[in-house]
Coordinates of C-alpha atoms and ligand atoms in Angstrom, one line a residue:
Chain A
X545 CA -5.3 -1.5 -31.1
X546 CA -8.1 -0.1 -29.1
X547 CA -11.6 -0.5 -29.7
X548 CA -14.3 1.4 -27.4
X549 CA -18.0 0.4 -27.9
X550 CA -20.4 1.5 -26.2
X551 CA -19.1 2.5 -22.8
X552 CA -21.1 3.7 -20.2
X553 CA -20.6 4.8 -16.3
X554 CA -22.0 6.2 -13.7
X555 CA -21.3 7.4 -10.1
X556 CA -24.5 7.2 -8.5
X557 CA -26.9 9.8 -10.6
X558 CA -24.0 11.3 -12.2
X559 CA -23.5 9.7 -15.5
X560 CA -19.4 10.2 -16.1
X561 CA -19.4 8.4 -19.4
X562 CA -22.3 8.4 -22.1
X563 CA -21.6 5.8 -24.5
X564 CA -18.4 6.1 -25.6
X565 CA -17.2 4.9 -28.7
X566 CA -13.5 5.5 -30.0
X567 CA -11.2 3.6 -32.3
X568 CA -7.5 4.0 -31.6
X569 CA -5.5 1.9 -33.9
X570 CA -2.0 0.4 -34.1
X571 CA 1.0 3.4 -33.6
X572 CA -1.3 6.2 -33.3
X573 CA -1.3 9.0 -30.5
X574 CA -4.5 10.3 -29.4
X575 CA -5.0 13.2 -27.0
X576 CA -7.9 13.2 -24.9
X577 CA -8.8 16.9 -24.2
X578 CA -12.1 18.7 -22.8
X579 CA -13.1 20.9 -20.0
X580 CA -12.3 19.6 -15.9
X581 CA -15.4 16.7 -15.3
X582 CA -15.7 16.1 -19.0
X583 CA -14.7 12.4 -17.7
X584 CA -11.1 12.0 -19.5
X585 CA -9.4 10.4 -16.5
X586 CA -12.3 7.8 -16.1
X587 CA -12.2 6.9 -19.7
X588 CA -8.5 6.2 -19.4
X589 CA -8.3 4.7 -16.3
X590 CA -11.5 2.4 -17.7
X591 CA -9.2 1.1 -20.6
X592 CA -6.7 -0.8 -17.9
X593 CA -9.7 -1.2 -15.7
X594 CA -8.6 0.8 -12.9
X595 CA -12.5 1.9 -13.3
X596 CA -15.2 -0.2 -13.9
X597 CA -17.7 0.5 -16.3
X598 CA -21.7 -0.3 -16.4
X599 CA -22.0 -1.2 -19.7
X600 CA -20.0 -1.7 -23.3
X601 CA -16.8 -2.9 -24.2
X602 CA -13.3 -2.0 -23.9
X603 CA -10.8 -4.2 -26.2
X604 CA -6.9 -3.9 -26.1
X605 CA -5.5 -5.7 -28.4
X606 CA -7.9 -8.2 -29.5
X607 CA -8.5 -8.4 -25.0
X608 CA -11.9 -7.4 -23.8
X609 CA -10.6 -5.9 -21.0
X610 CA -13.9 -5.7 -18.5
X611 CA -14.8 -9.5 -19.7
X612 CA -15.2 -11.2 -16.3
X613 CA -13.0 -14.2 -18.0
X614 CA -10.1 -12.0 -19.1
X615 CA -6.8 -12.0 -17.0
X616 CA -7.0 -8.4 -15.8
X617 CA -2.9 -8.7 -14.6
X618 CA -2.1 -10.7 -18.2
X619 CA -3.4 -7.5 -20.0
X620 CA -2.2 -4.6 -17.7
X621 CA 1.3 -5.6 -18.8
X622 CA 0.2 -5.2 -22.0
X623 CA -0.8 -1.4 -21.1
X624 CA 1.6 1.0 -19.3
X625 CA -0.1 3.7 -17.3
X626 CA 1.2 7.1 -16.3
X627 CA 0.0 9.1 -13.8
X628 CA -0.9 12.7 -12.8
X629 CA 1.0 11.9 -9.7
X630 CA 3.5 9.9 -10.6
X631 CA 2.9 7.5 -8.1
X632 CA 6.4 6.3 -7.7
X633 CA 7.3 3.6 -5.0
X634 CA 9.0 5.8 -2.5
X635 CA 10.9 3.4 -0.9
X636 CA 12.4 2.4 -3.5
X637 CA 15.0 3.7 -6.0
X638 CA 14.8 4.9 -9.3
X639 CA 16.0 1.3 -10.6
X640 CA 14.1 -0.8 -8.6
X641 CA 11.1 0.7 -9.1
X642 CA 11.7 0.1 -12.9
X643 CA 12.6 -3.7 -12.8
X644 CA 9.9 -5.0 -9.3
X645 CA 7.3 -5.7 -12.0
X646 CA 9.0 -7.2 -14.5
X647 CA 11.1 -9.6 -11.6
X648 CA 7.8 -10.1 -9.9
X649 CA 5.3 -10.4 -12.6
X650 CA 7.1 -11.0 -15.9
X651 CA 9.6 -13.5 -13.9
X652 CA 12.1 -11.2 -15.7
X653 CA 15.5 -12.9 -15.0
X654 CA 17.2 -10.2 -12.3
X655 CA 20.3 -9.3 -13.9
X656 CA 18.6 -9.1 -17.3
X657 CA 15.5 -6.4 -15.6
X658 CA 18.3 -4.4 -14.1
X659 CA 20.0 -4.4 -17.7
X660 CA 16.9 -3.2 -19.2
X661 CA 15.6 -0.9 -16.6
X662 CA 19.2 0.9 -16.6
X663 CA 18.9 1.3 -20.4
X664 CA 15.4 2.7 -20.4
X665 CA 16.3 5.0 -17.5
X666 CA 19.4 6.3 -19.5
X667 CA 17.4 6.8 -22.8
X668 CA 15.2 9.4 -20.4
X669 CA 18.3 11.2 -19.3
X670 CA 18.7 9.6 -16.1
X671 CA 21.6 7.8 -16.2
X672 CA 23.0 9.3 -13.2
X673 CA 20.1 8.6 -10.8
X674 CA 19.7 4.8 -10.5
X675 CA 20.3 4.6 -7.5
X676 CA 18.1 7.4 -6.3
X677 CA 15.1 7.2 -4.2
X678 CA 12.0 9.6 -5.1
X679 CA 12.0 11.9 -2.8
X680 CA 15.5 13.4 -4.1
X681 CA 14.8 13.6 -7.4
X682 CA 12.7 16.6 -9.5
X683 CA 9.2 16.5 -10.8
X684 CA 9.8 16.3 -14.0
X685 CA 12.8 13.0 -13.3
X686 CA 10.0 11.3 -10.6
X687 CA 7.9 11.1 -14.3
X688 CA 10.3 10.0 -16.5
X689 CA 11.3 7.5 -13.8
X690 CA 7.7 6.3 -13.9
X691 CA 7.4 6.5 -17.7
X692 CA 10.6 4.1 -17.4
X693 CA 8.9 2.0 -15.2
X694 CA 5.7 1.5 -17.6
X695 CA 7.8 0.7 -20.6
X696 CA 9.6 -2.0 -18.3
X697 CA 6.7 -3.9 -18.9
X698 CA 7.4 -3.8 -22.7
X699 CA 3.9 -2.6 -23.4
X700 CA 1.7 -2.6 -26.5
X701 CA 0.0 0.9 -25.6
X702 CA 0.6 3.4 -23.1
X703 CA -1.7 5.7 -21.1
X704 CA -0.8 8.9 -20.1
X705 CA -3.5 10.8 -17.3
X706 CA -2.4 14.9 -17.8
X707 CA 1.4 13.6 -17.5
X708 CA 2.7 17.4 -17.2
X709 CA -0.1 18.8 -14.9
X710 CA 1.7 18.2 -12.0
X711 CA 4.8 20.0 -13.2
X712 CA 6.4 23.7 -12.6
X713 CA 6.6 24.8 -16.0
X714 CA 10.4 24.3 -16.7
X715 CA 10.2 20.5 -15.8
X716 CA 7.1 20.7 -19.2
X717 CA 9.5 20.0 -21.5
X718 CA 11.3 16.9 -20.9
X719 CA 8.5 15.2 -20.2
X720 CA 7.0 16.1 -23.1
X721 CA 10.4 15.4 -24.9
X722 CA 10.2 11.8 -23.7
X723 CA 6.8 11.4 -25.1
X724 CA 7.5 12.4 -28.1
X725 CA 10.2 10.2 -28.5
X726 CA 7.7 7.3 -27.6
X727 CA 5.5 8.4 -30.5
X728 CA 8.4 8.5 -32.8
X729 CA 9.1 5.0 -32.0
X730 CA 5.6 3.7 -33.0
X731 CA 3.8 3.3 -29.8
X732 CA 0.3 3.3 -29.5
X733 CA -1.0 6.0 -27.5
X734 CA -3.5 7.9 -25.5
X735 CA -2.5 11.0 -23.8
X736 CA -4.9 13.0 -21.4
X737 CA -3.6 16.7 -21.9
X738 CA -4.1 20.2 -21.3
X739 CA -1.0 20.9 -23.4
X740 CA -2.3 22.1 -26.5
X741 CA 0.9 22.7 -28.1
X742 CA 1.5 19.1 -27.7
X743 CA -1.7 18.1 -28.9
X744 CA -1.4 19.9 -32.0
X745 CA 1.8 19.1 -32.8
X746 CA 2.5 15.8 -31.7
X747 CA -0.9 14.2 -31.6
X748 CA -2.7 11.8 -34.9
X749 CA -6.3 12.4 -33.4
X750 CA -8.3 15.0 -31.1
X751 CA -10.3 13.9 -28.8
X752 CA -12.7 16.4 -27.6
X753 CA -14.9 15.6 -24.6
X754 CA -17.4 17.4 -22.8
X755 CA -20.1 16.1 -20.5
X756 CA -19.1 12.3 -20.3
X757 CA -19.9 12.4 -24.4
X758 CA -16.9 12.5 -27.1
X759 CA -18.1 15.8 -29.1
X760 CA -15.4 15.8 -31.9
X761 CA -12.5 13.5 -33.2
X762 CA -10.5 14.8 -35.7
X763 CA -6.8 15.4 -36.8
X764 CA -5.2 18.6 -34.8
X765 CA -4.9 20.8 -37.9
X766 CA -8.5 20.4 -38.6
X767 CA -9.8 20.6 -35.2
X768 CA -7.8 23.5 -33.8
X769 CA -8.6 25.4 -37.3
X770 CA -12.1 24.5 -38.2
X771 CA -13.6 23.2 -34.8
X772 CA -16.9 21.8 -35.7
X773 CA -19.2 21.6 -32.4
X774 CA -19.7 25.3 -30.2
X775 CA -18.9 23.0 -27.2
X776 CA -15.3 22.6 -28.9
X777 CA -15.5 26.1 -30.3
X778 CA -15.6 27.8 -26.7
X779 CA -13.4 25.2 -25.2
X780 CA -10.6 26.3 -27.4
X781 CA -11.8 30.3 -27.5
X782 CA -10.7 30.2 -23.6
X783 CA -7.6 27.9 -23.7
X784 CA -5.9 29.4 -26.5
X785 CA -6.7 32.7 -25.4
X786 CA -5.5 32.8 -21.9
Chain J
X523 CA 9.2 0.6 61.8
X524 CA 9.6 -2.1 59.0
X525 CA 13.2 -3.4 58.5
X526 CA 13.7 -4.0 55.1
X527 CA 16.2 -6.7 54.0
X528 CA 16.6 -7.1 50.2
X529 CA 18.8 -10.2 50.7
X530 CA 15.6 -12.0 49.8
X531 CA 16.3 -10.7 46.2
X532 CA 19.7 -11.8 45.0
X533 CA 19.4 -15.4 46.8
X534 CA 16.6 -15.4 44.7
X535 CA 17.7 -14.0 41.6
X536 CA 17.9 -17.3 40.1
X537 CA 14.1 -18.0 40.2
X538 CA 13.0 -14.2 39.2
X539 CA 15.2 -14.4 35.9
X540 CA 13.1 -18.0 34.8
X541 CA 10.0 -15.8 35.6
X542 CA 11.4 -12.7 33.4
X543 CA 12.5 -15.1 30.6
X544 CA 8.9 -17.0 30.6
X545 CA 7.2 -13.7 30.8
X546 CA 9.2 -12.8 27.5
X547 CA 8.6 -16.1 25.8
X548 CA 5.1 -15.6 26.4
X549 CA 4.7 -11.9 25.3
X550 CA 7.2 -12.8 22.2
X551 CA 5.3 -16.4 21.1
X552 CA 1.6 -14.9 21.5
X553 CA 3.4 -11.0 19.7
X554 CA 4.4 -13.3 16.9
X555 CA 1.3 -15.8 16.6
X556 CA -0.6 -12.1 16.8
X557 CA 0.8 -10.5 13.9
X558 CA -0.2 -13.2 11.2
X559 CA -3.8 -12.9 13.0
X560 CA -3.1 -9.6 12.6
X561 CA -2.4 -9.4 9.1
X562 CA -5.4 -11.5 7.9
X563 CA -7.9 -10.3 10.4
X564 CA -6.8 -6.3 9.3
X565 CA -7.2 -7.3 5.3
X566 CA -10.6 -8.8 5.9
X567 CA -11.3 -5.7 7.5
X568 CA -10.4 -3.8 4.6
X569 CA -11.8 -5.9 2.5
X570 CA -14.7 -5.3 -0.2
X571 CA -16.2 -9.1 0.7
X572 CA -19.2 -8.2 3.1
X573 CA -19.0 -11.0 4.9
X574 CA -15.0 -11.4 5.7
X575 CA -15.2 -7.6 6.6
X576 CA -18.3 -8.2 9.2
X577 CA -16.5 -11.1 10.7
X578 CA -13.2 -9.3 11.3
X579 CA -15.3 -6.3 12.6
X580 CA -17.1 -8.3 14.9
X581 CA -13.8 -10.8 16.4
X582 CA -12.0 -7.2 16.9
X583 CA -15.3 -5.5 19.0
X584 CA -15.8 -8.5 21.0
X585 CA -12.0 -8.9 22.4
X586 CA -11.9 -5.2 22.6
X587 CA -15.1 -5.4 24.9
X588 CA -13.8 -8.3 27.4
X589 CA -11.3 -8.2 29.9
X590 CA -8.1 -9.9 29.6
X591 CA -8.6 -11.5 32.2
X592 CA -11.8 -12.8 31.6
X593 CA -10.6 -13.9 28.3
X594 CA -8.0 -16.1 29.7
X595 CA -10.5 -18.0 32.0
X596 CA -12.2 -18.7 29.4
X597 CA -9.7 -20.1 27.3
X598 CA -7.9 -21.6 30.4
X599 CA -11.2 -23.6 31.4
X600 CA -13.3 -23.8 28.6
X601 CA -11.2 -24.0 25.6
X602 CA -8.1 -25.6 26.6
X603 CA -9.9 -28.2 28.7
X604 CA -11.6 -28.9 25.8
X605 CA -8.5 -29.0 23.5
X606 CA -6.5 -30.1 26.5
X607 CA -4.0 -27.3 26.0
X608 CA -2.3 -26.9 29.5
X609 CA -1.6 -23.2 30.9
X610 CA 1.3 -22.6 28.7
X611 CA -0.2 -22.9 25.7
X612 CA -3.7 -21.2 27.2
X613 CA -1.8 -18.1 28.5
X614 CA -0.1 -18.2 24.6
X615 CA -3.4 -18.4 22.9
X616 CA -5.5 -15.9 25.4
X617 CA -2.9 -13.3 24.9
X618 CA -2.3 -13.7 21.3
X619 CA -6.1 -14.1 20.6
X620 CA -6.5 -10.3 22.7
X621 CA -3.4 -8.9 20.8
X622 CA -4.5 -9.5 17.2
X623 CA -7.4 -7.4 17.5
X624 CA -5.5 -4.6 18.2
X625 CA -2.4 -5.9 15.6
X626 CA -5.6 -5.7 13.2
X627 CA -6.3 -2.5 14.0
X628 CA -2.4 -1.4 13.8
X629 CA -2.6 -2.9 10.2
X630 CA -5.7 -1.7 8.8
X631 CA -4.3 1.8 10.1
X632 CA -1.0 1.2 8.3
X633 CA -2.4 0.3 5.0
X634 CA -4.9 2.9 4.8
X635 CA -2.4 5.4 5.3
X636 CA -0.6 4.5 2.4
X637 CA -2.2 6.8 -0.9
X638 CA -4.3 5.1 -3.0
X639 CA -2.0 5.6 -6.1
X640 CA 0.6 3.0 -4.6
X641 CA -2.1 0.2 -5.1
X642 CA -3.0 1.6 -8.9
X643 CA 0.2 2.0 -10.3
X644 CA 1.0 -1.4 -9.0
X645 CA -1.9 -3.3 -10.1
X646 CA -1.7 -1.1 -13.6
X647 CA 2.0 -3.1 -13.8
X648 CA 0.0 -6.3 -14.0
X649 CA 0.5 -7.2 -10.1
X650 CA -2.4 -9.2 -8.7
X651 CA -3.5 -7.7 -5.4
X652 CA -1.6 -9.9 -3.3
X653 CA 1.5 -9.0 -4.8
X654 CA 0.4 -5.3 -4.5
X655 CA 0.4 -5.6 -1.0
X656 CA 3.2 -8.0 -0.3
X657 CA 5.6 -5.8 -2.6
X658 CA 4.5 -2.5 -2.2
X659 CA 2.0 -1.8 0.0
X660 CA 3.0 -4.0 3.2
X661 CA 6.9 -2.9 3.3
X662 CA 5.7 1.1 3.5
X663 CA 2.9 0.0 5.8
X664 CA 5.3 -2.3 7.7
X665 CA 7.5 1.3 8.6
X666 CA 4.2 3.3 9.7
X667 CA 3.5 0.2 11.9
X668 CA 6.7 -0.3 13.8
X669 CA 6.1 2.1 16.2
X670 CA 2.4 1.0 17.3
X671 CA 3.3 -2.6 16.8
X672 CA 6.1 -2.0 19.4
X673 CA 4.4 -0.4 22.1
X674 CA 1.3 -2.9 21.3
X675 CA 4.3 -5.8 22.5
X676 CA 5.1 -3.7 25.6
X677 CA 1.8 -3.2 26.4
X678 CA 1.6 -7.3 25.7
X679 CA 4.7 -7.8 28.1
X680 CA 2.6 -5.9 31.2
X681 CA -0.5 -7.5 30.3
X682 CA 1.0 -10.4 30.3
X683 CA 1.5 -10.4 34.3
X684 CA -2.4 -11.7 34.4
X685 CA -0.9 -15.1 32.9
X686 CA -0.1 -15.5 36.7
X687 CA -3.7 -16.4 37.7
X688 CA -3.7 -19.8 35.8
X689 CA -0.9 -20.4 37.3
X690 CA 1.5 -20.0 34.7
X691 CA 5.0 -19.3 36.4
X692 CA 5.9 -16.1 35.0
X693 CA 7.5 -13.3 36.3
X694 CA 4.4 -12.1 38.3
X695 CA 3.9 -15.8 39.8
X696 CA 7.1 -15.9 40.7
X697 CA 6.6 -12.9 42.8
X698 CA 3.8 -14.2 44.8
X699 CA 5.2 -17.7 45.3
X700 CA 8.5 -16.0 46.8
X701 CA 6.4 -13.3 49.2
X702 CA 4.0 -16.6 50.4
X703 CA 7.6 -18.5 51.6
X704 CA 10.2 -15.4 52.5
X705 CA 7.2 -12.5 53.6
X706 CA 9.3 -9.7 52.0
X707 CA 6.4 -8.0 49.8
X708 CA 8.0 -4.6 49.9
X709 CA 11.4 -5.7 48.6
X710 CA 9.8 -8.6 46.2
X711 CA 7.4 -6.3 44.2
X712 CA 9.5 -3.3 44.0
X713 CA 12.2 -5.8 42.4
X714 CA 9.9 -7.1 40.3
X715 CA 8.9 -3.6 39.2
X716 CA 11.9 -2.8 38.3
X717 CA 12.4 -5.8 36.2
X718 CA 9.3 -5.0 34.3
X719 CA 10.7 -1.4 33.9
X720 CA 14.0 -2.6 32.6
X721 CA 12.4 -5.1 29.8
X722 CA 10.3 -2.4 28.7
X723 CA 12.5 0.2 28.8
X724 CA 15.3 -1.8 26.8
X725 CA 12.5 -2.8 24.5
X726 CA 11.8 1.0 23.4
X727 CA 15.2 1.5 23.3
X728 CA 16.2 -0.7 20.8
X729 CA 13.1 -0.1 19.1
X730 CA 14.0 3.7 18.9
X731 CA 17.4 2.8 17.3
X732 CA 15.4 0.3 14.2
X733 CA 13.3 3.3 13.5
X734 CA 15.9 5.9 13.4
X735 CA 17.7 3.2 10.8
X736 CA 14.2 2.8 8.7
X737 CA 14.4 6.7 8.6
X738 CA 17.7 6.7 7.4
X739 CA 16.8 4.8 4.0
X740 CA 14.6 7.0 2.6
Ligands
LIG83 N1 -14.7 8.0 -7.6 C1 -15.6 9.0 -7.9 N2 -16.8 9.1 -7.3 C2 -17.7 10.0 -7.6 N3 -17.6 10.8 -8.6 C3 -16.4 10.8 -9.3 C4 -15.4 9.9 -9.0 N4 -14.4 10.0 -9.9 C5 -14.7 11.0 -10.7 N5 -16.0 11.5 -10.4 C6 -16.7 12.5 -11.1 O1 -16.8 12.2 -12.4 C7 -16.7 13.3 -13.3 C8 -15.6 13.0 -14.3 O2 -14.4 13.0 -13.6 P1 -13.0 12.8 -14.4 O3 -12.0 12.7 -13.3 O4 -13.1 11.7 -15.3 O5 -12.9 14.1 -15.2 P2 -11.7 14.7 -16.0 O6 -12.2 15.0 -17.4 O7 -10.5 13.9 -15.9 O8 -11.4 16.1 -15.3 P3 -10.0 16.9 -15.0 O9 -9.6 17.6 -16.2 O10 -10.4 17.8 -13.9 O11 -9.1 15.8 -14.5 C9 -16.5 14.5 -12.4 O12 -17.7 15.2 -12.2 C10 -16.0 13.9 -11.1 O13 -16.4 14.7 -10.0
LIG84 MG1 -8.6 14.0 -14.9

């Protein structure tokens, strides 16, 4: 479902990614994990092309999403993107900033987007904030609002950039619960996480990263047992010891 | 001592309100010919095409380094002779061409102060940039910008008095043209102050009550 080849980038004379290759296919969740600068968020944000990249070749499905012929807008629906920050539309409420891009881009008949948006915003729990704005909601609803608002788009894969990170601790959870519930249902995913628990449990495939370089993939029982690389070794010695 | 007699003003009044209600059309037609210029001359600004940003850059220096009143002589005699536009329409364009630079600068302002996540999680819904901006970047730059954009049209109303020296009859004109026949310059301009005073005044007023609403909705 996605298919990195080769990926490079640089800012300047730092060299963020360092040929990257990955394989994600159809329904599985990877997590993305590795020490702050490793270059997780720019490998993410490079699959829906919120980055550029200097060389390689990102594909989602069957898309080469860098190809200067591609539709970059056609394919973004295809990929729902979560942020650290939530990056809800604060002037808008809960509901509205589910359906705008499926009215405005999808040409989503109105009643039907509100239909839908109020249906994916119940399965997250929020069924009694529809018509609130942002600012008067928690942390942890603000991101299952904008989790809502990706799956409006009916998306193929999702992206998630450290989803919880911006969280107080008790707000974790139903996040994570929501996520989970995506994985159940089959979605392709890639998850940038400092939630190990998560990872382990949750996750089909470690990513390990260090450097701008993947160092490791493997399944979470084998890489959280039996790391293979020292770089991977230490990373875990001081997160699962703290 | 001077006897003042303000009896020139209400047997007047007549002729200051035509110059109070062409001072307004003025300030209003070239405020809302501005704010499209505005608009397109603040996203070239912003924009990542060299040569769109340059030319914005350098139409928004220039005004900002002549004087208004230069500005509309030079439009007046050289530019509307040459597109015969009349003073009307000269005093519309001079005002609105000096008014977009700083509506430009009032935009570029008001985008940039919205966080760069707006624009990502919008174009990462599939929205092409133009719909970023139009949908969500524009209507929470549009509430940073009321403010500035209102005193830029007060500001616009005052400057506006300069339209008076080619010879369009606005409020100012109709000053000097009733102190040439009735030699009451004392009670003329301190009317005419006052009427200036009141438009602007009401102006911030009301403006003061559409923020306070904006406020409201959030
Ligand atoms: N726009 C940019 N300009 C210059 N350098 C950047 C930019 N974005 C990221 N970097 C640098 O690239 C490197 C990788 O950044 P990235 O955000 O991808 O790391 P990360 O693995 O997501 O880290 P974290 O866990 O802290 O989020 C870092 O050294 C960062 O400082
Ligand atoms: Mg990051």
């Amino acid at each position: 479902m996605i298919r990195i080849k080769g990926v490079k980038k640089s800012f300047g004379d730092l060299k963020v990614l360092n040929n990257i290759n990955l394989e994600i296919p159809q329904s599985n969740v990877s997590a993305i994990i590795g020490p702050s600068g490793a270059g997780k968020s720019t490998l993410i944000r490079a699959v829906n092309a919120l980055e550029d990249i200097d060389s390689g070749e990102i594909i989602v499905d069957g898309v080469s999403v860098h190809d200067k012929k591609t539709n970059i807008n056609k394919i973004r629906t295809e990929i729902g993107f979560v942020f650290q920050s939530f990056n809800l539309y604060p002037f808008l409420t809960a509901l509205e900033n589910v359906t705008i891009a499926s009215i405005n881009v999808k040409k989503t008949d109105k009643a039907e987007a509100i239909e839908r948006g109020r249906e994916l915003l119940s399965s997250l729990g929020l069924e009694d904030k529809f018509h609130s704005y942002p600012s008067k909601l928690s942390g942890g609803q603000q991101q299952r609002v904008a989790i809502a608002r990706a799956l409006a788009m009916d998306p193929k894969v999702m992206l998630f950039d450290e989803p919880t990170s911006a969280l107080d601790p008790e707000m974790i959870k139903e996040v994570l619960d929501a996520i989970r519930k995506l994985a159940k249902s089959g979605m392709t995913m890639m998850v940038v996480t400092h939630e190990m628990g998560f990872a382990k449990e949750m996750c089909d495939q470690i990513v390990f990263m260090a450097d701008g370089s993947i160092i490791e993939v493997a399944p979470p029982k084998t890489f959280f047992t039996n790391p293979v690389s020292p770089r991977a070794q230490d990373f875990l010695s001081k997160v699962l010891n703290h | 001592m001077y006897q003042a007699d303000w009896s020139v003003i209400p047997q007047n009044i007549g002729l200051l309100l035509d110059g109070v209600l062409l001072t307004l059309q003025i300030s209003a037609l070239a405020l809302i010919i501005s704010i499209p210029v505005g608009v397109i001359l603040g996203l070239c600004r912003i924009s990542k095409n060299k040569i769109l940003s340059l030319l914005a850059t350098a139409y928004i220096e220039f005004i900002r380094g002549v004087p208004l009143l230069v500005l509309l002589f030079w439009i007046f005699f050289v530019l509307g002779k040459f597109l015969q536009l009349g003073p009307y329409w000269s005093a519309v364009l001079g005002l609105a061409a000096f008014s977009g630079a700083f509506v430009a600068e009032i935009i570029r302002a008001g985008i940039e102060s919205i966080p760069r996540g707006q624009m990502e999680a919008a174009r990462s819904s599939g929205m092409t940039y133009f719909q970023a901006m139009r949908l969500i970047i524009l209507p929470q730059a549009f509430r940073k910008m009321l403010p500035p954009l209102a005193s830029q049209f007060i500001i616009l109303i005052k400057d506006s008095s300069l339209v008076s020296v080619i010879s369009v009859t606005d409020l100012t004109l109709v000053a000097k043209n009733l102190i040439v026949t009735s030699f009451r310059s004392l009670e003329v301009w301190t009317a005419v102050a006052i009427l200036y005073f009141i438009i602007t005044f009401t102006l911030s007023q009301i403006i003061r009550i559409f923020e306070r609403k904006f406020k409201l909705r959030e």
